[in-house]
Short mmCIF file of C-alpha atoms in Angstrom, two decimals:
data_model
loop_
_atom_site.label_atom_id
_atom_site.label_comp_id
_atom_site.label_asym_id
_atom_site.label_seq_id
_atom_site.Cartn_x
_atom_site.Cartn_y
_atom_site.Cartn_z
CA UNK Y 103 -4.72 2.93 18.88
CA UNK Y 104 -1.84 5.25 17.95
CA UNK Y 105 -4.08 8.03 16.66
CA UNK Y 106 -2.55 7.84 13.17
CA UNK Y 107 -5.08 6.86 10.49
CA UNK Y 108 -4.16 5.33 7.15
CA UNK Y 109 -6.46 4.53 4.25
CA UNK Y 110 -7.04 2.26 2.50
CA UNK Y 111 -6.01 -0.78 4.56
CA UNK Y 112 -5.59 -2.96 1.48
CA UNK Y 113 -5.00 -2.12 -2.17
CA UNK Y 114 -4.62 -4.46 -5.12
CA UNK Y 115 -3.63 -2.98 -8.45
CA UNK Y 116 -1.95 -3.91 -11.70
CA UNK Y 117 1.57 -3.17 -12.88
CA UNK Y 118 1.95 0.23 -14.48
CA UNK Y 119 -0.87 1.77 -12.49
CA UNK Y 120 -0.81 4.70 -10.04
CA UNK Y 121 -2.18 4.71 -6.49
CA UNK Y 122 -2.52 7.21 -3.67
CA UNK Y 123 -2.16 6.32 0.00
CA UNK Y 124 -3.54 8.64 2.62
CA UNK Y 125 -2.43 9.41 6.18
CA UNK Y 126 -3.95 11.54 8.93
CA UNK Y 127 -1.44 12.22 11.73
CA UNK Y 128 -2.17 12.34 15.45
CA UNK Y 129 -3.86 15.50 16.58
CA UNK Y 130 -1.23 18.19 17.08
CA UNK Y 131 1.61 16.38 15.31
CA UNK Y 132 3.33 18.41 12.63
CA UNK Y 133 5.66 15.77 11.16
CA UNK Y 134 4.63 12.90 8.92
CA UNK Y 135 6.98 10.12 7.89
CA UNK Y 136 6.43 7.44 5.27
CA UNK Y 137 8.04 4.01 5.52
CA UNK Y 138 7.99 0.92 3.32
CA UNK Y 139 8.17 -2.56 4.86
CA UNK Y 140 8.96 -5.60 2.75
CA UNK Y 141 9.97 -9.07 3.86
CA UNK Y 142 13.53 -8.80 2.58
CA UNK Y 143 14.30 -5.15 3.33
CA UNK Y 144 12.55 -4.54 6.61
CA UNK Y 145 11.31 -1.04 7.43
CA UNK Y 146 12.82 1.58 5.13
CA UNK Y 147 12.39 5.33 5.56
CA UNK Y 148 11.01 7.02 2.45
CA UNK Y 149 10.29 10.66 3.15
CA UNK Y 150 9.37 13.17 5.86
CA UNK Y 151 7.17 16.24 5.79
CA UNK Y 152 7.04 18.87 8.49
CA UNK Y 153 4.24 21.42 8.62
CA UNK Y 154 3.60 21.17 4.90
CA UNK Y 155 7.18 21.16 3.66
CA UNK Y 156 9.46 18.33 2.65
CA UNK Y 157 12.01 17.86 5.41
CA UNK Y 158 14.06 14.80 4.54
CA UNK Y 159 14.32 12.11 1.92
CA UNK Y 160 15.37 8.53 2.40
CA UNK Y 161 15.24 5.62 -0.01
CA UNK Y 162 12.35 6.93 -2.07
CA UNK Y 163 12.15 6.04 -5.75
CA UNK Y 164 11.62 8.77 -8.34
CA UNK Y 165 8.31 7.09 -9.25
CA UNK Y 166 7.08 7.88 -5.74
CA UNK Y 167 6.12 11.28 -4.42
CA UNK Y 168 4.38 12.69 -1.39
CA UNK Y 169 2.85 15.88 -0.10
CA UNK Y 170 1.44 17.26 3.12
CA UNK Y 171 -1.63 19.48 2.99
CA UNK Y 172 -2.55 22.52 5.12
CA UNK Y 173 -4.70 20.33 7.39
CA UNK Y 174 -1.51 18.25 7.91
CA UNK Y 175 -2.78 15.06 6.31
CA UNK Y 176 -0.37 13.51 3.86
CA UNK Y 177 -0.59 11.49 0.68
CA UNK Y 178 1.96 9.15 -0.85
CA UNK Y 179 1.65 8.73 -4.59
CA UNK Y 180 3.10 5.63 -6.23
CA UNK Y 181 3.20 5.51 -10.03
CA UNK Y 182 4.29 3.12 -12.78
CA UNK Y 183 3.90 0.36 -10.24
CA UNK Y 184 6.06 -2.74 -10.44
CA UNK Y 185 5.66 -6.14 -8.80
CA UNK Y 186 8.51 -5.26 -6.45
CA UNK Y 187 6.54 -2.35 -5.03
CA UNK Y 188 4.26 -4.78 -3.24
CA UNK Y 189 4.78 -4.08 0.45
CA UNK Y 190 3.29 -2.59 3.59
CA UNK Y 191 3.41 1.20 3.60
CA UNK Y 192 3.35 2.89 6.96
CA UNK Y 193 2.81 6.45 7.94
CA UNK Y 194 4.10 7.76 11.25
CA UNK Y 195 3.73 11.12 12.95
CA UNK Y 196 5.60 13.01 15.63
CA UNK Y 197 5.17 16.28 17.39
CA UNK Y 198 8.24 18.07 16.06
CA UNK Y 199 10.51 18.01 13.06
CA UNK Y 200 13.45 16.13 14.48
CA UNK Y 201 13.69 12.39 14.11
CA UNK Y 202 14.89 12.10 17.65
CA UNK Y 203 11.45 12.12 19.21
CA UNK Y 204 9.16 9.13 19.29
CA UNK Y 205 7.05 8.58 16.20
CA UNK Y 206 3.68 6.86 16.28
CA UNK Y 207 2.76 4.55 13.44
CA UNK Y 208 -0.51 3.90 11.69
CA UNK Y 209 -1.81 0.43 10.87
CA UNK Y 210 -0.41 0.56 7.35
CA UNK Y 211 -1.65 0.04 3.82
CA UNK Y 212 -0.90 -3.33 2.28
CA UNK Y 213 -0.22 -2.81 -1.42
CA UNK Y 214 -0.29 -5.78 -3.75
CA UNK Y 215 0.79 -5.22 -7.36
CA UNK Y 216 -0.27 -8.01 -9.72
CA UNK I 204 28.06 3.17 6.86
CA UNK I 205 25.60 3.49 9.73
CA UNK I 206 23.84 0.23 10.45
CA UNK I 207 21.96 -1.74 13.07
CA UNK I 208 21.91 -5.50 13.62
CA UNK I 209 19.48 -7.38 15.81
CA UNK I 210 19.99 -10.82 17.29
CA UNK I 211 18.71 -13.41 17.50
CA UNK I 212 16.44 -13.31 14.44
CA UNK I 213 13.95 -15.51 16.27
CA UNK I 214 13.57 -16.64 19.87
CA UNK I 215 11.18 -19.11 21.42
CA UNK I 216 10.76 -19.03 25.21
CA UNK I 217 8.56 -20.71 27.73
CA UNK I 218 6.21 -18.52 29.71
CA UNK I 219 8.16 -17.09 32.67
CA UNK I 220 11.56 -17.70 31.07
CA UNK I 221 13.46 -14.41 31.08
CA UNK I 222 15.82 -13.43 28.26
CA UNK I 223 17.41 -10.52 26.42
CA UNK I 224 17.28 -9.27 22.83
CA UNK I 225 20.34 -7.58 21.37
CA UNK I 226 20.66 -4.56 19.11
CA UNK I 227 24.17 -3.72 17.91
CA UNK I 228 24.66 -0.44 16.13
CA UNK I 229 27.36 1.39 14.23
CA UNK I 230 26.55 5.05 13.86
CA UNK I 231 28.75 8.12 13.71
CA UNK I 232 26.57 10.21 15.97
CA UNK I 233 23.76 8.53 17.85
CA UNK I 234 20.95 10.90 18.71
CA UNK I 235 18.40 8.36 19.82
CA UNK I 236 17.94 4.57 20.07
CA UNK I 237 14.36 3.35 19.78
CA UNK I 238 12.57 0.12 20.56
CA UNK I 239 9.26 -0.76 18.93
CA UNK I 240 6.99 -3.77 19.13
CA UNK I 241 5.18 -4.98 16.01
CA UNK I 242 2.35 -7.50 15.88
CA UNK I 243 1.62 -9.31 12.59
CA UNK I 244 -0.09 -7.05 10.07
CA UNK I 245 0.00 -4.06 12.42
CA UNK I 246 2.06 -0.90 12.67
CA UNK I 247 5.04 -0.69 15.04
CA UNK I 248 4.12 0.35 18.57
CA UNK I 249 6.52 2.68 20.37
CA UNK I 250 8.15 1.26 23.52
CA UNK I 251 11.26 3.24 24.51
CA UNK I 252 13.74 5.90 23.49
CA UNK I 253 17.27 5.94 24.93
CA UNK I 254 19.61 8.84 24.33
CA UNK I 255 22.89 8.17 26.14
CA UNK I 256 25.04 5.26 27.28
CA UNK I 257 24.06 4.02 30.71
CA UNK I 258 20.44 5.03 30.34
CA UNK I 259 17.75 2.49 31.27
CA UNK I 260 13.97 2.55 30.88
CA UNK I 261 11.33 0.11 32.10
CA UNK I 262 7.75 -0.68 31.21
CA UNK I 263 5.97 -3.63 32.79
CA UNK I 264 8.06 -6.73 31.99
CA UNK I 265 10.40 -4.89 29.62
CA UNK I 266 13.60 -3.02 30.37
CA UNK I 267 15.79 -1.35 27.75
CA UNK I 268 19.45 -0.50 28.32
CA UNK I 269 22.03 1.30 26.21
CA UNK I 270 25.82 1.14 25.90
CA UNK I 271 28.06 2.85 23.37
CA UNK I 272 27.73 -0.06 20.93
CA UNK I 273 24.62 -1.99 21.92
CA UNK I 274 21.17 -1.86 23.34
CA UNK I 275 19.42 -4.70 25.12
CA UNK I 276 15.76 -5.34 25.62
CA UNK I 277 15.38 -7.49 28.72
CA UNK I 278 12.14 -9.41 29.09
CA UNK I 279 11.39 -10.63 32.60
CA UNK I 280 8.93 -13.47 33.22
CA UNK I 281 7.30 -13.07 29.79
CA UNK I 282 3.69 -13.97 29.05
CA UNK I 283 2.23 -15.26 25.76
CA UNK I 284 0.90 -11.77 25.00
CA UNK I 285 4.51 -10.55 24.79
CA UNK I 286 4.88 -12.55 21.57
CA UNK I 287 5.68 -10.11 18.76
CA UNK I 288 8.52 -8.83 16.62
CA UNK I 289 10.70 -6.36 18.48
CA UNK I 290 12.36 -3.71 16.35
CA UNK I 291 15.34 -1.59 17.22
CA UNK I 292 16.05 1.66 15.37
CA UNK I 293 18.42 4.60 15.63
CA UNK I 294 18.30 8.23 14.69
CA UNK I 295 21.53 9.92 13.73
CA UNK I 296 20.20 13.15 12.28
CA UNK I 297 22.71 12.90 9.46
CA UNK I 298 20.62 14.24 6.62
CA UNK I 299 17.68 11.88 6.42
CA UNK I 300 15.49 12.52 9.42
CA UNK I 301 13.91 9.10 9.55
CA UNK I 302 14.77 6.14 11.71
CA UNK I 303 17.08 3.34 10.55
CA UNK I 304 15.51 0.06 11.61
CA UNK I 305 16.99 -3.36 12.23
CA UNK I 306 15.32 -6.47 10.82
CA UNK I 307 13.83 -7.32 14.22
CA UNK I 308 13.69 -10.27 16.61
CA UNK I 309 10.64 -12.49 16.29
CA UNK I 310 9.75 -13.53 19.84
CA UNK I 311 7.39 -16.38 20.66
CA UNK I 312 6.34 -17.07 24.25
CA UNK I 313 4.83 -20.51 24.70
CA UNK I 314 2.32 -21.12 27.51
#
């Protein structure tokens, strides 16, 4: 158990809908990262938050957004969903704000868009 | 463009048969090379971080090494429970603070 908690584990929704994925980082970790994993693209970095503020952006679509709350949990919002958004979404956390320290991953949310 | 390539894509070994997985990278300024293990339907599990060429780290049957262009994950006398996908990733700190992952090596250890 990595100590990172993601909910829900599975989500099935229709095209055009909006969903919210939730992540609780390990106790004491200030950074939260979101990744998308699909069969053809592998693990892709989406966005990072550090202590409540956006720190870095990767390959995140404009239809996607995230935030980190004062209690350090984070939410990833996906809107106007398309079939191609079906993937595993992982949250990871690390102690500091640099990407050079080990990050610990949650078990992921499997999103299926139908 | 910074990138990472893992080989082979898949590897099937007999229990006890040692081998190595390769991770080749092209990055302008490497600030960390990471190895993760991922079981089906689960999140990646952290194994090692290497920071400079010549560095080595070991954990049970696994040993990771780093050169200026490659990293190897050596598996000695593997057991069936070592079956998983092994992911290599780098951190360059060049703007996006996330890791850049390879596609992984799918390892199967047969009893």
